[in-house]
Amino acid sequence: MKDLHIGISGWRYAPWRGDFYPRGLRQRDELRYASRAFNSIELNGSFYALQTPERYRQWAGDTPTRFCFSIKGPRYISHIKRLRDAREGLANFFASGPLELGEKLGPILWQVPPSLGFDEEVVEQFLAQLPRDSQAALKLARDSATRKPGHWPEALGAQPLRHALEVRHQSFATPRFVRLLRQYGVALVIADAPRKWPYAEDLTARDFVYLRLHGDKELYASGYGEAALRRWSRRIEHWRRGSQPRDAELFDDSIAGDRHPRQVFCYFDNDMKVRAPYDASRLMQLLDLKLDDRQEPGQPAGDWS
């Protein structure tokens, strides 16, 4: 299913070793293992520090052909600059090499801190600066004063870039914010986080939905039971069709759904107690998402190791 991407947020977690990752698996093989259990992973190291073109190329080479990464944008832009004066940070980010992922480059996630409230002017200026395709991103990368930009294979042309925004302050719960996202084609992240942050299911990007599951009862720790996973599978089926569940929670209820089929990117972030990989695996089963030569979680590695 090319329109369905289920996976985990990050893959390097010590408690996973000897559980999700079988005993004896080399740490350098963990991405190869995880990328054969799921068809997408949210790359979050880029949030904490800029990576390098060489590292992105290595990650691309370690993963199967039909795999894709979502990338978490740098906290320098979201948490330190707080979305203001973002051009320099964006130039350095794209110069750090995410375009090296080529066709494996999925959406870019921008997560803002709980202390950042909604400022319509600031948010709109940020959204307006986000590059909408690979050529625009490469042009921006060439403006970096501190980094030599990576490249974009000519054969891929100008590939569209997609962006998603996750908010954590209640002031974003307004139709004005949703309308801004729709204007710029940016997805509102549907973030399940035990009511810690504002929650909404507005469909704001025309061709994709971005979902982050942070824990059913306890943030980052608790797993999702069978009933909860079945509920999420039903909602995902709605979003794939461009429709909304009848009980959808919305910031802007003037548009419930526009019937445009959408790709779904869903990541489990409840990693503390090794729940994320098993919850993601079960959700894949419920949605009948099958992978060629799939690596079963916790089982010995395949022939690639």
Coordinates of N, CA, C and O in Angstrom, one line a residue, residues 42-206:
E42 N 10.4 7.7 11.6 CA 10.5 9.2 11.9 C 11.9 9.4 12.4 O 12.3 8.9 13.5
L43 N 12.7 10.1 11.6 CA 14.1 10.4 12.0 C 14.2 11.6 12.9 O 13.9 12.7 12.5
N44 N 14.5 11.4 14.2 CA 14.5 12.5 15.1 C 15.8 13.0 15.6 O 15.9 14.0 16.3
G45 N 16.9 12.4 15.2 CA 18.2 12.9 15.5 C 18.5 14.3 14.9 O 19.2 15.1 15.5
S46 N 17.8 14.5 13.8 CA 17.9 15.8 13.1 C 17.3 17.0 14.0 O 17.6 18.1 13.7
F47 N 16.5 16.6 14.9 CA 15.9 17.6 15.8 C 16.9 18.2 16.8 O 16.9 19.4 17.1
Y48 N 17.8 17.3 17.2 CA 18.8 17.7 18.3 C 20.1 18.3 17.7 O 20.7 19.1 18.3
A49 N 20.4 17.9 16.5 CA 21.7 18.3 15.9 C 21.6 18.2 14.4 O 21.0 17.2 13.9
L50 N 22.2 19.1 13.7 CA 22.3 18.9 12.2 C 23.1 17.7 11.9 O 24.2 17.4 12.5
Q51 N 22.6 16.9 10.9 CA 23.3 15.7 10.5 C 24.3 16.1 9.3 O 24.6 17.2 9.1
T52 N 24.7 15.1 8.6 CA 25.6 15.4 7.4 C 25.1 14.7 6.2 O 24.4 13.6 6.3
P53 N 25.5 15.2 5.0 CA 25.1 14.5 3.8 C 25.5 13.0 3.8 O 24.8 12.1 3.3
E54 N 26.7 12.7 4.3 CA 27.2 11.3 4.3 C 26.3 10.5 5.2 O 26.0 9.3 4.8
R55 N 25.8 11.0 6.3 CA 25.0 10.2 7.2 C 23.6 9.9 6.5 O 23.1 8.8 6.6
Y56 N 23.1 10.9 5.9 CA 21.8 10.7 5.2 C 21.9 9.6 4.1 O 21.1 8.8 3.9
R57 N 23.1 9.7 3.3 CA 23.3 8.7 2.3 C 23.4 7.3 2.9 O 22.9 6.3 2.3
Q58 N 24.1 7.2 4.0 CA 24.2 5.9 4.7 C 22.8 5.4 5.1 O 22.5 4.2 4.9
W59 N 22.0 6.2 5.7 CA 20.7 5.8 6.1 C 19.9 5.3 4.9 O 19.1 4.3 4.9
A60 N 20.0 6.1 3.8 CA 19.2 5.7 2.6 C 19.7 4.3 2.1 O 18.9 3.5 1.6
G61 N 21.0 4.1 2.1 CA 21.6 2.8 1.7 C 21.2 1.6 2.5 O 21.3 0.5 2.1
D62 N 20.9 1.9 3.8 CA 20.7 0.8 4.8 C 19.2 0.4 4.7 O 18.9 -0.6 5.4
T63 N 18.4 1.0 4.0 CA 16.9 0.8 4.0 C 16.4 0.2 2.7 O 17.0 0.5 1.6
P64 N 15.3 -0.5 2.7 CA 14.8 -1.1 1.4 C 14.3 0.0 0.4 O 14.1 1.1 0.8
T65 N 14.1 -0.5 -0.8 CA 13.7 0.4 -1.9 C 12.5 1.2 -1.6 O 12.4 2.4 -1.8
R66 N 11.4 0.6 -1.1 CA 10.2 1.3 -0.9 C 10.0 1.9 0.5 O 8.9 2.3 0.8
F67 N 11.1 2.0 1.2 CA 11.0 2.6 2.5 C 11.1 4.2 2.4 O 11.6 4.7 1.4
C68 N 10.6 4.9 3.4 CA 10.7 6.3 3.5 C 10.9 6.8 4.9 O 10.5 6.2 5.9
F69 N 11.6 7.9 5.0 CA 11.8 8.6 6.3 C 11.0 9.8 6.4 O 10.9 10.6 5.4
S70 N 10.4 10.1 7.5 CA 10.0 11.5 7.8 C 11.1 12.1 8.7 O 11.8 11.3 9.4
I71 N 11.3 13.4 8.6 CA 12.5 14.0 9.2 C 11.9 15.1 10.2 O 11.1 15.9 9.8
K72 N 12.4 15.1 11.4 CA 12.1 16.1 12.4 C 13.0 17.3 12.2 O 14.2 17.2 12.3
G73 N 12.4 18.5 11.9 CA 13.2 19.7 11.7 C 13.9 20.1 13.0 O 13.5 19.8 14.1
P74 N 14.9 20.9 12.9 CA 15.8 21.2 14.0 C 15.1 22.1 15.1 O 14.3 23.0 14.8
R75 N 15.4 21.8 16.3 CA 14.8 22.5 17.4 C 15.4 23.9 17.5 O 14.8 24.8 18.1
Y76 N 16.5 24.2 16.8 CA 17.1 25.5 16.7 C 16.0 26.5 16.1 O 15.9 27.6 16.5
I77 N 15.3 26.0 15.1 CA 14.3 26.8 14.4 C 13.0 26.8 15.3 O 12.4 27.9 15.5
S78 N 12.6 25.7 15.8 CA 11.3 25.6 16.5 C 11.3 26.1 18.0 O 10.4 26.7 18.5
H79 N 12.4 25.8 18.7 CA 12.5 26.0 20.1 C 13.4 27.2 20.5 O 13.1 27.9 21.5
I80 N 14.4 27.4 19.8 CA 15.3 28.5 20.1 C 14.9 29.8 19.4 O 14.7 30.8 20.0
K81 N 14.8 29.7 18.1 CA 14.3 30.9 17.3 C 12.8 31.0 17.4 O 12.2 32.1 17.1
R82 N 12.1 30.0 17.8 CA 10.6 30.0 18.0 C 9.9 30.4 16.8 O 9.0 31.3 16.8
L83 N 10.3 29.9 15.6 CA 9.8 30.1 14.3 C 10.1 31.5 13.7 O 9.8 31.7 12.6
R84 N 10.8 32.3 14.5 CA 11.1 33.7 14.0 C 12.4 33.7 13.2 O 13.3 32.9 13.6
D85 N 12.5 34.5 12.2 CA 13.8 34.7 11.5 C 14.4 33.3 11.1 O 15.5 33.0 11.4
A86 N 13.6 32.5 10.5 CA 13.9 31.1 10.2 C 14.8 30.8 9.0 O 15.3 29.7 8.9
R87 N 15.0 31.8 8.2 CA 15.6 31.5 6.9 C 17.0 30.9 7.1 O 17.4 30.0 6.4
E88 N 17.8 31.5 8.0 CA 19.2 31.0 8.2 C 19.2 29.5 8.6 O 19.9 28.7 8.2
G89 N 18.3 29.3 9.6 CA 18.2 27.9 10.1 C 17.7 26.9 9.1 O 18.2 25.8 9.0
L90 N 16.8 27.3 8.2 CA 16.3 26.5 7.2 C 17.4 26.2 6.1 O 17.5 25.1 5.7
A91 N 18.2 27.2 5.8 CA 19.3 27.1 4.9 C 20.3 26.0 5.4 O 20.7 25.1 4.7
N92 N 20.6 26.1 6.7 CA 21.6 25.2 7.3 C 21.0 23.8 7.4 O 21.7 22.8 7.2
F93 N 19.7 23.7 7.7 CA 19.1 22.4 7.7 C 19.1 21.7 6.4 O 19.5 20.5 6.3
F94 N 18.7 22.3 5.3 CA 18.7 21.7 4.0 C 20.1 21.5 3.5 O 20.3 20.5 2.7
A95 N 21.0 22.3 3.9 CA 22.4 22.1 3.5 C 23.0 20.9 4.2 O 24.0 20.3 3.8
S96 N 22.4 20.5 5.3 CA 23.0 19.3 6.1 C 22.7 18.0 5.4 O 23.2 17.0 5.9
G97 N 21.9 18.0 4.4 CA 21.8 16.7 3.6 C 20.5 16.0 3.5 O 20.5 14.9 3.0
P98 N 19.4 16.4 4.0 CA 18.1 15.6 3.9 C 17.8 15.2 2.5 O 17.2 14.2 2.3
L99 N 18.1 16.1 1.5 CA 17.8 15.8 0.2 C 18.5 14.5 -0.4 O 18.2 13.9 -1.4
E100 N 19.6 14.1 0.4 CA 20.4 13.0 0.0 C 19.5 11.7 0.1 O 19.9 10.6 -0.5
L101 N 18.4 11.8 0.8 CA 17.5 10.6 0.9 C 16.8 10.3 -0.4 O 16.3 9.2 -0.6
G102 N 16.8 11.2 -1.3 CA 16.2 11.0 -2.6 C 14.7 10.7 -2.5 O 14.0 11.3 -1.8
E103 N 14.3 9.6 -3.2 CA 12.9 9.2 -3.2 C 12.5 8.7 -1.8 O 11.3 8.4 -1.6
K104 N 13.4 8.5 -0.9 CA 13.0 8.0 0.4 C 12.7 9.2 1.4 O 12.5 8.9 2.6
L105 N 12.7 10.4 0.9 CA 12.4 11.5 1.7 C 10.9 11.7 1.8 O 10.2 12.0 0.8
G106 N 10.4 11.6 3.0 CA 9.0 11.8 3.3 C 8.7 13.2 3.8 O 9.5 14.1 3.6
P107 N 7.7 13.4 4.6 CA 7.3 14.7 5.2 C 8.4 15.2 6.2 O 9.1 14.4 6.8
I108 N 8.4 16.5 6.4 CA 9.3 17.1 7.4 C 8.4 17.6 8.5 O 7.4 18.3 8.3
L109 N 8.7 17.1 9.7 CA 7.9 17.4 10.9 C 8.5 18.6 11.6 O 9.7 18.6 11.9
W110 N 7.7 19.6 11.9 CA 8.1 20.7 12.8 C 7.3 20.7 14.1 O 6.0 20.8 14.0
Q111 N 8.0 20.5 15.2 CA 7.3 20.4 16.5 C 7.7 21.6 17.3 O 8.8 21.8 17.6
V112 N 6.6 22.4 17.7 CA 6.9 23.6 18.5 C 6.7 23.3 20.0 O 6.0 22.4 20.3
P113 N 7.4 24.0 20.9 CA 7.3 23.7 22.3 C 6.0 24.1 22.9 O 5.3 25.0 22.4
P114 N 5.7 23.5 24.1 CA 4.4 23.9 24.8 C 4.3 25.3 25.2 O 3.3 25.8 25.4
S115 N 5.5 26.0 25.4 CA 5.5 27.4 25.8 C 5.2 28.4 24.7 O 5.1 29.6 24.9
L116 N 5.2 27.9 23.4 CA 5.0 28.8 22.3 C 3.5 28.8 21.9 O 2.9 27.9 21.5
G117 N 2.9 30.0 22.1 CA 1.5 30.2 21.8 C 1.4 30.6 20.3 O 2.3 30.9 19.6
F118 N 0.1 30.7 19.9 CA -0.2 31.0 18.5 C -0.1 32.5 18.3 O -0.8 33.3 18.9
D119 N 0.8 32.9 17.4 CA 0.9 34.2 16.9 C 0.7 34.1 15.4 O 1.6 33.6 14.7
E120 N -0.4 34.6 14.9 CA -0.7 34.4 13.5 C 0.3 34.9 12.5 O 0.7 34.3 11.5
E121 N 0.9 36.1 12.8 CA 1.9 36.7 11.9 C 3.2 35.9 11.9 O 3.7 35.6 10.8
V122 N 3.6 35.4 13.0 CA 4.8 34.6 13.1 C 4.6 33.3 12.4 O 5.5 32.8 11.6
V123 N 3.5 32.6 12.7 CA 3.3 31.3 12.0 C 3.2 31.5 10.5 O 3.8 30.7 9.8
E124 N 2.5 32.5 10.0 CA 2.4 32.6 8.6 C 3.7 32.9 7.9 O 4.0 32.4 6.9
Q125 N 4.5 33.8 8.6 CA 5.8 34.0 8.0 C 6.7 32.8 7.9 O 7.4 32.6 6.9
F126 N 6.6 31.9 8.9 CA 7.3 30.7 8.9 C 6.8 29.7 7.8 O 7.6 29.2 7.0
L127 N 5.5 29.6 7.7 CA 5.0 28.7 6.7 C 5.3 29.1 5.3 O 5.5 28.3 4.4
A128 N 5.3 30.5 5.1 CA 5.6 31.0 3.8 C 7.0 30.7 3.4 O 7.3 30.7 2.2
Q129 N 8.0 30.5 4.3 CA 9.4 30.3 4.0 C 9.7 28.8 3.7 O 10.8 28.5 3.2
L130 N 8.8 27.9 4.1 CA 9.1 26.5 3.9 C 9.1 26.2 2.4 O 8.2 26.5 1.6
P131 N 10.2 25.5 1.9 CA 10.3 25.2 0.5 C 9.3 24.1 0.1 O 9.1 23.2 0.9
R132 N 8.7 24.3 -1.0 CA 7.6 23.4 -1.5 C 8.1 22.3 -2.4 O 7.3 21.3 -2.7
D133 N 9.3 22.3 -2.8 CA 9.9 21.2 -3.6 C 11.4 21.2 -3.4 O 12.0 22.1 -2.8
S134 N 12.0 20.1 -4.0 CA 13.4 19.9 -3.7 C 14.3 21.0 -4.3 O 15.3 21.3 -3.8
Q135 N 13.9 21.5 -5.5 CA 14.7 22.5 -6.1 C 14.7 23.8 -5.3 O 15.7 24.5 -5.1
A136 N 13.6 24.2 -4.7 CA 13.5 25.3 -3.8 C 14.3 25.1 -2.5 O 15.0 26.0 -2.0
A137 N 14.3 23.8 -2.0 CA 15.1 23.5 -0.8 C 16.6 23.6 -1.2 O 17.4 24.1 -0.3
L138 N 17.0 23.1 -2.3 CA 18.4 23.2 -2.7 C 18.9 24.6 -2.9 O 20.0 25.0 -2.5
K139 N 18.0 25.4 -3.5 CA 18.4 26.8 -3.6 C 18.5 27.5 -2.3 O 19.5 28.3 -2.0
L140 N 17.7 27.2 -1.3 CA 17.8 27.7 0.0 C 19.1 27.2 0.7 O 19.8 27.9 1.4
A141 N 19.4 25.9 0.5 CA 20.6 25.3 1.1 C 21.9 26.0 0.6 O 22.8 26.2 1.4
R142 N 21.9 26.5 -0.6 CA 23.1 27.2 -1.1 C 23.3 28.6 -0.5 O 24.3 29.2 -0.6
D143 N 22.3 29.0 0.3 CA 22.5 30.3 1.1 C 23.1 30.0 2.4 O 23.3 31.0 3.1
S144 N 23.4 28.8 2.8 CA 24.0 28.5 4.0 C 25.4 29.1 4.1 O 26.2 28.8 3.2
A145 N 25.7 29.8 5.1 CA 27.0 30.4 5.3 C 28.0 29.5 6.0 O 29.2 29.8 6.0
T146 N 27.5 28.4 6.6 CA 28.4 27.6 7.4 C 28.5 26.1 6.9 O 29.3 25.4 7.3
R147 N 27.7 25.8 5.9 CA 27.7 24.4 5.4 C 27.7 24.3 3.9 O 27.0 25.1 3.2
K148 N 28.4 23.3 3.4 CA 28.3 23.0 2.0 C 27.1 22.2 1.7 O 27.0 21.1 2.3
P149 N 26.2 22.6 0.8 CA 24.9 21.8 0.7 C 25.2 20.5 0.0 O 26.1 20.3 -0.8
G150 N 24.3 19.6 0.3 CA 24.2 18.3 -0.4 C 23.7 18.5 -1.8 O 23.6 19.7 -2.3
H151 N 23.3 17.5 -2.5 CA 22.8 17.6 -3.8 C 21.4 17.0 -4.0 O 20.9 16.3 -3.0
W152 N 20.8 17.1 -5.1 CA 19.6 16.4 -5.4 C 19.8 15.8 -6.8 O 20.1 16.4 -7.8
P153 N 19.6 14.5 -6.9 CA 19.8 13.8 -8.2 C 18.9 14.4 -9.3 O 17.7 14.6 -9.2
E154 N 19.6 14.7 -10.4 CA 18.8 15.4 -11.5 C 17.7 14.5 -12.0 O 16.7 15.0 -12.4
A155 N 17.9 13.2 -11.9 CA 16.9 12.3 -12.5 C 15.5 12.4 -11.7 O 14.5 12.1 -12.2
L156 N 15.6 12.9 -10.5 CA 14.4 13.0 -9.7 C 13.6 14.3 -9.9 O 12.4 14.4 -9.5
G157 N 14.2 15.2 -10.6 CA 13.5 16.4 -10.9 C 13.2 17.2 -9.7 O 13.8 17.1 -8.7
A158 N 12.1 18.0 -9.8 CA 11.7 18.9 -8.6 C 10.6 18.1 -7.9 O 9.4 18.2 -8.1
Q159 N 11.0 17.3 -6.9 CA 10.1 16.5 -6.1 C 9.4 17.4 -5.1 O 10.0 18.1 -4.4
P160 N 8.1 17.3 -5.0 CA 7.4 18.0 -3.9 C 7.9 17.7 -2.5 O 8.2 16.6 -2.2
L161 N 7.9 18.7 -1.7 CA 8.2 18.5 -0.3 C 7.0 18.8 0.6 O 6.2 19.7 0.3
R162 N 6.8 18.0 1.6 CA 5.6 18.1 2.4 C 6.0 18.4 3.9 O 7.1 17.9 4.3
H163 N 5.3 19.2 4.5 CA 5.6 19.7 5.9 C 4.4 19.4 6.8 O 3.2 19.5 6.4
A164 N 4.7 19.1 8.1 CA 3.6 18.9 9.1 C 4.0 19.7 10.3 O 5.2 19.8 10.6
L165 N 3.1 20.2 11.0 CA 3.3 21.0 12.2 C 2.6 20.5 13.4 O 1.4 20.3 13.4
E166 N 3.4 20.2 14.5 CA 2.8 19.7 15.7 C 2.8 20.8 16.8 O 3.9 21.4 17.0
V167 N 1.7 21.1 17.4 CA 1.6 22.2 18.3 C 1.2 21.7 19.7 O 0.6 20.6 19.8
R168 N 1.6 22.5 20.7 CA 1.5 22.0 22.1 C 1.0 23.1 23.0 O 1.1 22.9 24.3
H169 N 0.4 24.1 22.5 CA -0.2 25.2 23.3 C -1.6 25.4 22.9 O -2.0 25.4 21.8
Q170 N -2.5 25.6 23.9 CA -3.9 25.6 23.7 C -4.4 26.7 22.8 O -5.4 26.6 22.2
S171 N -3.6 27.8 22.7 CA -4.0 28.9 21.9 C -4.0 28.6 20.4 O -4.6 29.3 19.6
F172 N -3.5 27.4 20.0 CA -3.5 27.0 18.6 C -4.9 26.4 18.2 O -5.2 26.2 17.1
A173 N -5.7 26.2 19.2 CA -7.1 25.6 19.0 C -8.0 26.7 18.5 O -9.0 27.0 19.1
T174 N -7.8 27.1 17.2 CA -8.6 28.2 16.6 C -8.7 27.9 15.1 O -7.7 27.5 14.5
P175 N -9.9 28.2 14.6 CA -10.0 28.1 13.1 C -9.0 28.9 12.3 O -8.6 28.5 11.2
R176 N -8.5 30.0 12.9 CA -7.5 30.8 12.1 C -6.2 30.1 11.9 O -5.6 30.2 10.8
F177 N -5.8 29.3 12.8 CA -4.6 28.5 12.6 C -4.8 27.4 11.6 O -4.0 27.2 10.7
V178 N -6.0 26.7 11.6 CA -6.3 25.7 10.7 C -6.3 26.3 9.3 O -5.8 25.7 8.3
R179 N -6.9 27.4 9.1 CA -7.0 28.0 7.8 C -5.6 28.4 7.2 O -5.4 28.4 6.0
L180 N -4.7 28.8 8.1 CA -3.4 29.1 7.7 C -2.7 27.9 7.1 O -2.0 27.9 6.1
L181 N -2.9 26.8 7.9 CA -2.3 25.5 7.4 C -2.8 25.1 6.1 O -2.1 24.6 5.2
R182 N -4.1 25.2 5.9 CA -4.7 24.9 4.6 C -4.2 25.8 3.5 O -4.0 25.4 2.4
Q183 N -4.0 27.1 3.8 CA -3.6 28.0 2.8 C -2.2 27.6 2.3 O -1.9 27.7 1.1
Y184 N -1.3 27.1 3.2 CA 0.0 26.7 2.8 C 0.2 25.2 2.5 O 1.3 24.8 2.3
G185 N -0.9 24.4 2.7 CA -0.8 23.0 2.4 C 0.0 22.2 3.4 O 0.6 21.2 3.1
V186 N 0.1 22.7 4.6 CA 0.9 22.0 5.7 C -0.1 21.2 6.6 O -1.2 21.7 6.9
A187 N 0.3 20.0 6.9 CA -0.5 19.1 7.7 C -0.5 19.5 9.2 O 0.6 19.8 9.7
L188 N -1.7 19.5 9.8 CA -1.7 19.6 11.3 C -1.5 18.2 11.8 O -2.2 17.2 11.5
V189 N -0.5 18.0 12.6 CA -0.2 16.7 13.2 C -1.3 16.3 14.2 O -1.6 17.1 15.1
I190 N -1.8 15.1 13.9 CA -2.8 14.5 14.8 C -2.0 13.8 15.9 O -1.4 12.8 15.7
A191 N -1.9 14.5 17.1 CA -1.0 14.0 18.1 C -1.8 13.5 19.3 O -2.4 14.3 20.1
D192 N -1.7 12.2 19.6 CA -2.4 11.6 20.7 C -1.4 11.6 21.9 O -0.4 10.9 21.9
A193 N -1.8 12.3 22.9 CA -0.8 12.5 24.0 C -1.6 12.6 25.4 O -1.4 13.7 26.0
P194 N -2.4 11.7 25.8 CA -3.2 11.7 27.0 C -3.7 13.0 27.4 O -3.6 13.4 28.6
R195 N -4.2 13.8 26.5 CA -4.8 15.1 26.7 C -3.8 16.1 27.3 O -4.2 17.1 27.9
K196 N -2.5 15.9 27.1 CA -1.5 16.8 27.6 C -1.4 18.0 26.7 O -1.2 19.1 27.2
W197 N -1.7 17.9 25.4 CA -1.6 19.0 24.5 C -3.0 19.1 23.7 O -3.7 18.1 23.7
P198 N -3.2 20.2 23.1 CA -4.5 20.3 22.3 C -4.5 19.2 21.2 O -3.5 18.9 20.6
Y199 N -5.7 18.7 21.0 CA -5.9 17.6 20.0 C -6.9 18.0 19.0 O -8.0 18.5 19.3
A200 N -6.6 17.7 17.7 CA -7.5 18.0 16.7 C -7.2 17.1 15.5 O -6.1 16.6 15.3
E201 N -8.2 16.8 14.6 CA -8.1 15.9 13.5 C -8.4 16.7 12.2 O -8.7 16.0 11.2
D202 N -8.2 18.0 12.2 CA -8.5 18.7 10.9 C -7.5 18.2 9.8 O -6.3 18.1 10.1
L203 N -8.1 18.0 8.6 CA -7.3 17.6 7.5 C -6.9 18.9 6.7 O -7.7 19.5 6.1
T204 N -5.6 19.3 6.8 CA -5.2 20.6 6.3 C -4.3 20.5 5.1 O -4.2 21.4 4.3
A205 N -3.6 19.4 4.9 CA -2.8 19.2 3.7 C -3.6 18.4 2.7 O -4.4 17.5 3.1
R206 N -3.5 18.7 1.5 CA -4.4 18.1 0.5 C -4.1 16.6 0.2 O -5.1 15.9 -0.1

